[in-house]
Coordinates of C-alpha atoms in Angstrom, one line a residue:
X1 CA -88.0 -81.4 97.1
X2 CA -86.8 -83.0 93.9
X3 CA -83.5 -82.4 92.0
X4 CA -83.2 -81.8 88.4
X5 CA -81.5 -84.4 86.2
X6 CA -77.7 -84.3 86.5
X7 CA -77.8 -82.2 89.7
X8 CA -75.8 -83.4 92.7
X9 CA -78.1 -84.9 95.3
X10 CA -77.3 -85.3 99.0
X11 CA -79.4 -87.9 100.7
X12 CA -80.1 -88.0 104.4
X13 CA -80.3 -91.0 106.7
X14 CA -83.7 -91.8 108.2
X15 CA -84.1 -93.2 111.7
X16 CA -84.6 -96.7 110.4
X17 CA -81.3 -96.6 108.6
X18 CA -79.3 -95.5 111.7
X19 CA -78.4 -98.9 113.0
X20 CA -76.1 -99.1 116.0
X21 CA -72.5 -99.0 115.1
X22 CA -73.1 -97.2 111.8
X23 CA -70.8 -94.1 111.5
X24 CA -69.7 -91.2 109.3
X25 CA -66.5 -89.3 108.9
X26 CA -65.3 -85.9 107.8
X27 CA -61.8 -84.3 107.5
X28 CA -61.0 -80.7 108.1
X29 CA -57.7 -78.7 108.3
X30 CA -57.6 -75.7 110.6
X31 CA -56.5 -72.4 108.9
X32 CA -56.0 -68.9 110.3
X33 CA -59.1 -67.8 108.3
X34 CA -61.2 -70.5 110.2
X35 CA -60.1 -68.9 113.5
X36 CA -60.8 -65.4 112.3
X37 CA -64.2 -66.3 110.8
X38 CA -65.3 -68.2 114.0
X39 CA -64.2 -65.1 116.1
X40 CA -66.2 -62.8 113.8
X41 CA -69.4 -64.9 113.9
X42 CA -69.3 -65.8 117.6
X43 CA -67.8 -62.6 119.0
X44 CA -65.2 -64.6 120.9
X45 CA -62.1 -62.5 120.5
X46 CA -60.0 -64.2 123.2
X47 CA -56.4 -63.2 122.4
X48 CA -55.4 -66.8 122.9
X49 CA -57.0 -67.4 119.5
X50 CA -56.1 -64.1 117.7
X51 CA -53.0 -62.5 119.2
X52 CA -49.8 -64.5 118.4
X53 CA -47.7 -62.4 120.8
X54 CA -50.0 -62.9 123.7
X55 CA -50.6 -66.6 122.9
X56 CA -46.9 -67.3 122.9
X57 CA -46.8 -66.7 126.7
X58 CA -49.8 -68.9 127.5
X59 CA -49.9 -72.5 128.6
X60 CA -50.2 -73.6 124.9
X61 CA -47.3 -71.5 123.6
X62 CA -49.1 -70.3 120.5
X63 CA -52.4 -69.6 118.9
X64 CA -55.0 -72.3 119.2
X65 CA -58.5 -72.8 117.8
X66 CA -61.6 -72.0 119.8
X67 CA -62.8 -75.2 121.5
X68 CA -66.2 -74.8 120.1
X69 CA -64.8 -74.7 116.6
X70 CA -64.3 -78.4 117.0
X71 CA -67.8 -78.8 118.3
X72 CA -69.1 -77.0 115.2
X73 CA -67.5 -79.7 113.1
X74 CA -69.6 -82.3 114.8
X75 CA -72.7 -80.1 114.1
X76 CA -71.7 -79.9 110.4
X77 CA -71.5 -83.7 110.2
X78 CA -74.9 -84.2 111.9
X79 CA -76.7 -81.5 110.0
X80 CA -75.4 -82.1 106.5
X81 CA -74.3 -85.8 106.3
X82 CA -75.3 -88.1 109.1
X83 CA -78.2 -88.1 109.7
X84 CA -78.4 -85.0 107.5
X85 CA -81.4 -82.9 106.5
X86 CA -84.3 -83.1 108.9
X87 CA -82.0 -83.7 112.0
X88 CA -83.0 -81.8 115.2
X89 CA -80.2 -81.3 117.8
X90 CA -81.3 -82.1 121.3
X91 CA -78.2 -82.4 123.4
X92 CA -74.4 -82.2 123.1
X93 CA -71.8 -83.2 125.7
X94 CA -68.1 -82.4 124.9
X95 CA -64.8 -83.1 126.5
X96 CA -61.7 -81.1 125.3
X97 CA -58.4 -83.0 125.7
X98 CA -55.8 -81.3 123.5
X99 CA -55.5 -77.9 121.7
X100 CA -55.9 -77.6 118.0
X101 CA -53.4 -75.5 116.1
X102 CA -53.3 -73.9 112.7
X103 CA -52.4 -76.7 110.2
X104 CA -53.8 -79.5 112.2
X105 CA -56.0 -81.9 110.2
X106 CA -58.9 -83.3 112.2
X107 CA -60.9 -86.5 111.5
X108 CA -64.4 -86.1 112.8
X109 CA -66.3 -89.4 113.5
X110 CA -69.8 -89.8 114.7
X111 CA -71.1 -93.3 115.5
X112 CA -74.6 -94.4 116.4
X113 CA -74.5 -95.6 120.1
X114 CA -78.2 -96.1 121.0
X115 CA -81.7 -95.6 119.6
X116 CA -85.1 -94.7 121.2
X117 CA -87.8 -96.2 119.0
X118 CA -90.6 -94.3 120.8
X119 CA -89.1 -90.8 120.4
X120 CA -87.1 -91.6 117.2
X121 CA -84.1 -90.1 118.9
X122 CA -80.5 -91.3 118.4
X123 CA -77.4 -91.0 120.6
X124 CA -74.1 -90.8 118.8
X125 CA -70.5 -91.0 120.0
X126 CA -68.5 -88.1 118.7
X127 CA -64.7 -88.2 118.3
X128 CA -62.1 -85.8 116.9
X129 CA -58.5 -86.9 116.4
X130 CA -55.7 -85.0 114.8
X131 CA -53.2 -86.1 112.2
X132 CA -51.0 -87.7 114.9
X133 CA -53.9 -89.9 116.0
X134 CA -54.3 -87.9 119.2
X135 CA -57.8 -87.4 120.6
X136 CA -58.5 -83.7 120.9
X137 CA -62.3 -83.7 121.6
X138 CA -64.9 -86.4 122.4
X139 CA -68.4 -86.6 123.7
X140 CA -72.0 -87.6 122.8
X141 CA -74.8 -86.0 120.9
X142 CA -78.5 -86.7 121.0
X143 CA -80.7 -85.9 118.0
X144 CA -84.2 -86.4 116.7
X145 CA -83.5 -88.3 113.5
X146 CA -85.4 -87.6 110.3
X147 CA -88.2 -90.1 109.4
X148 CA -88.7 -89.0 105.8
X149 CA -86.1 -89.7 103.1
X150 CA -84.9 -86.6 101.4
X151 CA -82.6 -86.0 98.4
X152 CA -81.7 -82.4 98.2
X153 CA -79.3 -80.4 96.1
X154 CA -75.9 -79.7 97.8
X155 CA -75.8 -76.1 99.2
X156 CA -72.6 -74.2 99.0
X157 CA -71.5 -72.6 102.2
X158 CA -71.9 -68.8 102.2
X159 CA -68.5 -67.1 101.6
X160 CA -67.1 -64.8 104.3
X161 CA -64.8 -61.9 103.3
X162 CA -62.4 -61.6 106.2
X163 CA -60.8 -58.2 106.8
X164 CA -58.3 -57.9 109.6
X165 CA -57.5 -54.1 110.1
X166 CA -54.9 -54.9 112.7
X167 CA -53.0 -57.2 110.3
X168 CA -53.2 -54.7 107.5
X169 CA -52.0 -51.9 109.7
X170 CA -49.0 -54.0 110.9
X171 CA -48.2 -54.9 107.3
X172 CA -48.2 -51.2 106.3
X173 CA -46.0 -50.3 109.3
X174 CA -43.6 -53.1 108.3
X175 CA -42.7 -51.2 105.1
X176 CA -40.9 -48.7 107.2
X177 CA -38.9 -51.3 109.1
X178 CA -35.3 -50.3 109.5
X179 CA -35.9 -46.7 108.5
X180 CA -35.0 -44.1 111.1
X181 CA -37.6 -41.5 112.2
X182 CA -37.5 -38.1 110.5
X183 CA -38.1 -34.7 112.0
X184 CA -41.7 -33.7 111.4
X185 CA -43.5 -30.4 112.0
X186 CA -46.9 -31.3 113.5
X187 CA -49.1 -28.3 112.7
X188 CA -51.4 -27.1 115.4
X189 CA -52.1 -30.4 117.2
X190 CA -54.7 -28.8 119.4
X191 CA -57.2 -31.6 119.8
X192 CA -56.8 -35.0 121.4
X193 CA -57.0 -37.0 118.2
X194 CA -54.4 -35.1 116.3
X195 CA -52.0 -34.9 119.2
X196 CA -52.4 -38.6 120.0
X197 CA -51.8 -39.5 116.3
X198 CA -48.5 -37.5 116.3
X199 CA -47.3 -39.1 119.6
X200 CA -48.4 -42.6 118.4
X201 CA -46.4 -42.0 115.2
X202 CA -43.4 -41.1 117.3
X203 CA -43.9 -44.2 119.5
X204 CA -43.9 -46.4 116.4
X205 CA -40.5 -44.8 115.4
X206 CA -41.8 -43.0 112.4
X207 CA -41.2 -39.3 113.3
X208 CA -39.4 -37.0 115.7
X209 CA -42.3 -34.7 116.3
X210 CA -41.9 -30.9 116.5
X211 CA -45.3 -29.6 117.8
X212 CA -46.0 -26.2 116.3
X213 CA -48.9 -24.3 118.0
X214 CA -50.0 -22.5 121.1
X215 CA -48.0 -24.3 123.8
X216 CA -50.4 -23.7 126.6
X217 CA -53.3 -25.1 124.6
X218 CA -51.2 -28.1 123.4
X219 CA -50.3 -28.9 127.0
X220 CA -54.0 -28.6 128.1
X221 CA -55.0 -31.0 125.4
X222 CA -52.3 -33.4 126.5
X223 CA -53.6 -33.3 130.0
X224 CA -57.1 -33.8 128.8
X225 CA -56.1 -36.9 126.8
X226 CA -53.6 -38.2 129.5
X227 CA -50.8 -37.9 126.9
X228 CA -47.1 -37.6 127.9
X229 CA -45.2 -34.7 126.3
X230 CA -41.9 -35.4 128.2
X231 CA -39.0 -34.8 125.8
X232 CA -41.2 -33.6 122.9
X233 CA -40.1 -30.4 121.2
X234 CA -42.7 -27.6 121.1
X235 CA -42.5 -24.4 119.1
X236 CA -45.1 -22.0 120.5
X237 CA -47.0 -19.7 118.2
X238 CA -50.2 -17.8 118.7
X239 CA -52.7 -19.6 116.5
X240 CA -53.3 -22.0 113.7
X241 CA -52.3 -19.6 110.9
X242 CA -49.0 -18.8 112.6
X243 CA -48.5 -22.6 113.1
X244 CA -48.9 -23.2 109.3
X245 CA -46.5 -20.4 108.5
X246 CA -43.9 -21.5 110.9
X247 CA -44.1 -25.1 109.9
X248 CA -43.6 -24.2 106.2
X249 CA -40.6 -22.1 107.2
X250 CA -39.1 -25.1 109.0
X251 CA -39.5 -27.2 105.9
X252 CA -38.0 -24.4 103.7
X253 CA -35.0 -24.2 106.1
X254 CA -34.7 -28.0 105.9
X255 CA -35.1 -28.2 109.7
X256 CA -37.9 -30.8 109.1
X257 CA -38.3 -33.4 106.4
X258 CA -42.1 -33.8 106.5
X259 CA -45.2 -32.0 107.7
X260 CA -48.2 -33.5 109.5
X261 CA -51.5 -31.8 109.6
X262 CA -53.1 -31.3 113.0
X263 CA -56.5 -29.7 113.9
X264 CA -56.6 -26.9 111.3
X265 CA -58.2 -26.5 107.9
X266 CA -56.4 -28.1 105.0
X267 CA -56.4 -25.0 102.9
X268 CA -54.8 -23.0 105.7
X269 CA -51.8 -25.4 105.8
X270 CA -51.5 -25.8 102.1
X271 CA -51.7 -22.0 101.5
X272 CA -48.6 -21.6 103.7
X273 CA -46.7 -24.1 101.6
X274 CA -47.8 -22.7 98.3
X275 CA -46.7 -19.2 99.3
X276 CA -43.1 -20.4 99.4
X277 CA -41.6 -21.0 96.0
X278 CA -38.7 -22.7 97.6
X279 CA -41.0 -25.6 98.6
X280 CA -42.3 -26.0 95.0
X281 CA -41.1 -28.6 92.5
X282 CA -41.6 -28.9 88.8
X283 CA -44.8 -30.9 89.6
X284 CA -48.2 -29.7 90.6
X285 CA -49.0 -30.7 94.2
X286 CA -51.7 -33.3 94.6
X287 CA -53.2 -35.5 97.2
X288 CA -53.3 -39.3 97.3
X289 CA -55.6 -41.4 99.5
X290 CA -54.4 -44.9 100.3
X291 CA -57.2 -47.4 101.3
X292 CA -57.3 -50.9 102.6
X293 CA -60.7 -52.0 101.4
X294 CA -62.3 -55.2 102.9
X295 CA -63.6 -56.3 99.5
X296 CA -60.6 -55.5 97.4
X297 CA -57.5 -57.7 97.2
X298 CA -54.8 -55.0 97.5
X299 CA -54.3 -51.4 98.6
X300 CA -56.1 -48.9 96.5
X301 CA -54.9 -45.3 95.8
X302 CA -57.3 -42.5 94.9
X303 CA -56.2 -39.2 93.5
X304 CA -57.0 -36.3 93.7
X305 CA -59.7 -36.2 96.3
X306 CA -58.5 -33.3 98.5
X307 CA -56.4 -30.7 96.7
X308 CA -57.1 -30.0 93.1
X309 CA -60.8 -29.0 92.7
X310 CA -61.2 -29.0 88.9
X311 CA -57.9 -30.2 87.4
X312 CA -57.1 -29.4 83.8
X313 CA -55.6 -32.0 81.5
X314 CA -52.1 -30.7 82.3
X315 CA -52.9 -30.9 86.0
X316 CA -54.0 -34.5 85.6
X317 CA -50.7 -35.4 84.1
X318 CA -48.9 -34.3 87.3
X319 CA -51.6 -35.8 89.5
X320 CA -51.2 -39.2 87.9
X321 CA -47.4 -39.1 87.7
X322 CA -47.3 -38.2 91.4
X323 CA -49.5 -41.2 92.2
X324 CA -47.5 -43.6 90.0
X325 CA -44.2 -42.5 91.6
X326 CA -45.7 -42.9 95.1
X327 CA -47.1 -46.4 94.3
X328 CA -43.6 -47.4 93.1
X329 CA -42.2 -46.2 96.4
X330 CA -44.9 -48.4 98.1
X331 CA -43.5 -51.4 96.3
X332 CA -45.8 -51.6 93.2
X333 CA -43.4 -52.2 90.3
X334 CA -45.8 -51.2 87.5
X335 CA -48.9 -49.5 89.0
X336 CA -52.1 -50.0 87.0
X337 CA -54.0 -46.7 86.7
X338 CA -57.7 -46.6 86.0
X339 CA -58.8 -43.2 84.8
X340 CA -62.4 -42.9 85.9
X341 CA -65.5 -41.5 84.4
X342 CA -69.2 -42.3 84.3
X343 CA -68.8 -44.6 81.3
X344 CA -66.1 -46.7 79.7
X345 CA -66.3 -45.2 76.2
X346 CA -65.2 -41.8 74.9
X347 CA -68.2 -39.5 74.7
X348 CA -67.8 -35.9 73.5
X349 CA -70.5 -34.7 75.9
X350 CA -68.5 -36.0 78.9
X351 CA -65.2 -34.1 79.2
X352 CA -63.6 -36.6 81.6
X353 CA -63.8 -39.3 78.9
X354 CA -61.9 -37.0 76.5
X355 CA -59.3 -36.3 79.2
X356 CA -58.9 -40.0 79.9
X357 CA -58.3 -40.8 76.2
X358 CA -55.8 -38.0 76.0
X359 CA -53.9 -39.2 79.1
X360 CA -53.7 -42.7 77.8
X361 CA -52.2 -41.5 74.5
X362 CA -49.8 -39.3 76.5
X363 CA -48.6 -42.3 78.4
X364 CA -48.1 -44.1 75.0
X365 CA -45.9 -41.2 74.0
X366 CA -43.8 -41.3 77.2
X367 CA -45.3 -38.1 78.7
X368 CA -46.4 -40.2 81.7
X369 CA -44.1 -42.9 82.7
X370 CA -43.7 -45.8 85.1
X371 CA -47.3 -47.0 85.1
X372 CA -49.9 -48.7 82.9
X373 CA -52.9 -46.5 82.1
X374 CA -56.4 -47.2 80.8
X375 CA -59.5 -45.1 80.5
X376 CA -62.1 -44.0 80.5
X377 CA -63.3 -46.7 82.9
X378 CA -66.4 -46.7 85.0
X379 CA -65.8 -47.5 88.7
X380 CA -67.3 -51.0 88.4
X381 CA -65.1 -52.3 85.6
X382 CA -62.0 -50.5 87.1
X383 CA -62.2 -52.7 90.2
X384 CA -64.2 -55.7 89.1
X385 CA -62.8 -58.2 86.5
X386 CA -66.3 -59.7 86.4
X387 CA -67.9 -56.3 85.5
X388 CA -65.2 -55.7 82.9
X389 CA -65.8 -59.2 81.4
X390 CA -69.5 -58.6 81.1
X391 CA -68.9 -55.4 79.3
X392 CA -66.4 -57.1 77.0
X393 CA -63.5 -54.8 78.1
X394 CA -60.1 -56.3 77.4
X395 CA -57.6 -54.5 79.5
X396 CA -54.7 -55.2 81.8
X397 CA -56.0 -52.5 84.1
X398 CA -59.7 -53.2 84.4
X399 CA -60.5 -55.2 87.5
X400 CA -56.9 -54.9 88.7
X401 CA -56.4 -51.1 89.3
X402 CA -53.8 -50.0 91.8
X403 CA -54.7 -46.3 91.3
X404 CA -58.1 -44.7 90.6
X405 CA -57.6 -41.3 89.0
X406 CA -60.9 -39.4 89.5
X407 CA -62.3 -36.6 87.3
X408 CA -62.4 -33.9 90.0
X409 CA -62.2 -33.3 93.7
X410 CA -66.0 -33.6 94.2
X411 CA -66.3 -37.1 92.8
X412 CA -63.0 -38.2 94.4
X413 CA -63.9 -36.9 97.8
X414 CA -67.4 -38.6 97.7
X415 CA -65.8 -41.9 96.6
X416 CA -63.2 -41.8 99.3
X417 CA -65.7 -41.1 102.1
X418 CA -68.0 -43.8 100.8
X419 CA -65.2 -46.4 100.9
X420 CA -64.4 -45.3 104.5
X421 CA -67.9 -44.9 106.0
X422 CA -69.9 -47.5 104.0
X423 CA -67.3 -50.1 103.0
X424 CA -65.3 -50.0 106.2
X425 CA -62.0 -49.1 104.5
X426 CA -59.0 -48.0 106.5
X427 CA -57.5 -44.8 105.1
X428 CA -54.3 -42.7 105.1
X429 CA -53.5 -39.6 103.0
X430 CA -50.5 -37.7 101.8
X431 CA -49.8 -34.6 99.7
X432 CA -47.1 -35.0 97.0
X433 CA -45.3 -32.6 94.7
X434 CA -43.8 -30.3 97.3
X435 CA -40.2 -30.4 98.6
X436 CA -41.4 -32.3 101.6
X437 CA -44.3 -34.8 102.0
X438 CA -47.3 -33.7 103.9
X439 CA -49.3 -36.3 106.0
X440 CA -52.8 -35.0 105.4
X441 CA -55.9 -36.5 107.0
X442 CA -59.4 -35.3 107.8
X443 CA -59.9 -33.7 111.2
X444 CA -62.4 -36.5 111.9
X445 CA -59.9 -39.3 111.3
X446 CA -58.7 -41.4 114.2
X447 CA -55.1 -41.5 115.5
X448 CA -54.4 -44.8 113.5
X449 CA -55.1 -43.0 110.2
X450 CA -52.7 -40.3 111.2
X451 CA -50.0 -42.9 112.1
X452 CA -50.6 -44.6 108.7
X453 CA -50.3 -41.2 107.0
X454 CA -47.0 -40.6 108.8
X455 CA -45.7 -43.9 107.5
X456 CA -46.5 -42.9 103.9
X457 CA -44.7 -39.6 104.4
X458 CA -41.8 -41.4 106.0
X459 CA -41.4 -43.6 102.9
X460 CA -41.4 -40.6 100.6
X461 CA -38.9 -38.7 102.8
X462 CA -36.5 -41.6 102.8
X463 CA -36.9 -42.0 99.1
X464 CA -36.0 -38.3 98.7
X465 CA -32.9 -38.9 100.8
X466 CA -31.8 -41.7 98.5
X467 CA -32.5 -39.6 95.4
X468 CA -30.4 -36.7 96.8
X469 CA -27.6 -39.2 97.6
X470 CA -27.7 -40.6 94.1
X471 CA -27.6 -37.1 92.6
X472 CA -24.7 -36.1 94.9
X473 CA -22.7 -39.2 93.9
X474 CA -23.5 -38.5 90.2
X475 CA -22.2 -35.0 90.6
X476 CA -19.1 -36.1 92.5
X477 CA -18.4 -38.7 89.8
X478 CA -18.4 -36.0 87.1
X479 CA -15.9 -33.9 89.0

């Protein structure tokens, strides 16, 4: 294979060039991403490499690299540099003498020790030392050396997009650090997943659960799932409809500060809330999904994919304002809102593009505040700066969206489920616009999604407390 003029060329070393004593070196610094990538590729998820809390109590008192990660560096030298292309690995002997920790810089040296002219094989001494000059790994390798000189273009290593759901989950929970749990009506938790989710949320210190539903059935589910209900308050009602009604009353009476959906239909729960004017605010209620998406650099909010079926322009004002206010509670100072459609230009035949243009103008006039809006934007240029650049879209939102405002529930719900089931995204959901936040997940969602949703509701509930305190102080000051 020949290279084109000007193209970087990497030459191998043939058997005849591998004289005894000749060597090659490579430097590599260990990162957390290296450990995670090696675990992902090898399947070796030993907690000594991945769990800092566990590793702290081991002989090494902290996370260390997989031993074979060091061995793979030897393979990298042999396969790409010395001898390089055409090398066939025959044997490797390794001795591990010291652990390698994140931040350690290793010098990898391979040196020709012996040759076999008959077989064209070469034995090489292999040595890895850290930045302190300490030997961490040594051994020998035996390879069939290439006999043909090759000059090949340098190949870039494939990129690996690492996604650590556990780390993302812990980072989300950390946003509630120091906040006390709030009383939460858990509506009809009559399957193992919803009951476990509520009890897990309590264990993480997010809620004080008030289980509302048929007590005998709840206790039977707890027994089935080996769940402990000791000390947990239960309000017994006959069925799911009664559970929704009673929970809404608890919120109206200010006996609870949030509601969590259990194993009942969403419309059954929300209907009970909508029936009570005392739970309404000046805003239309709307749902927000929060996603951690493996291929996206930050959390992504989608609204509205679960509540408003075909929202009007006026509805979308409230839907977007709810999402902006929520994103600010989550720590995004100026949320970037991409108003989605099928295309990124205004088209009179596509009503969602007209709505998008109107919403952006309303934001310019101060009718929507706290965020940066742009639209219409197609999905690709809303989340990909490269796609936006190709289409010559100049926008502070395109490719950087924090919030995706969808045209209607159908498109939003399909987008949300595609992210979860095809893209491996972790989800949580909340209903905003009522007097209390409602942690709302699908009945198919695992307990962790329910815990994450409880965290979202906790943040909103505590923000409401602060707002009430500020208003109370303002009123007192005027007295």
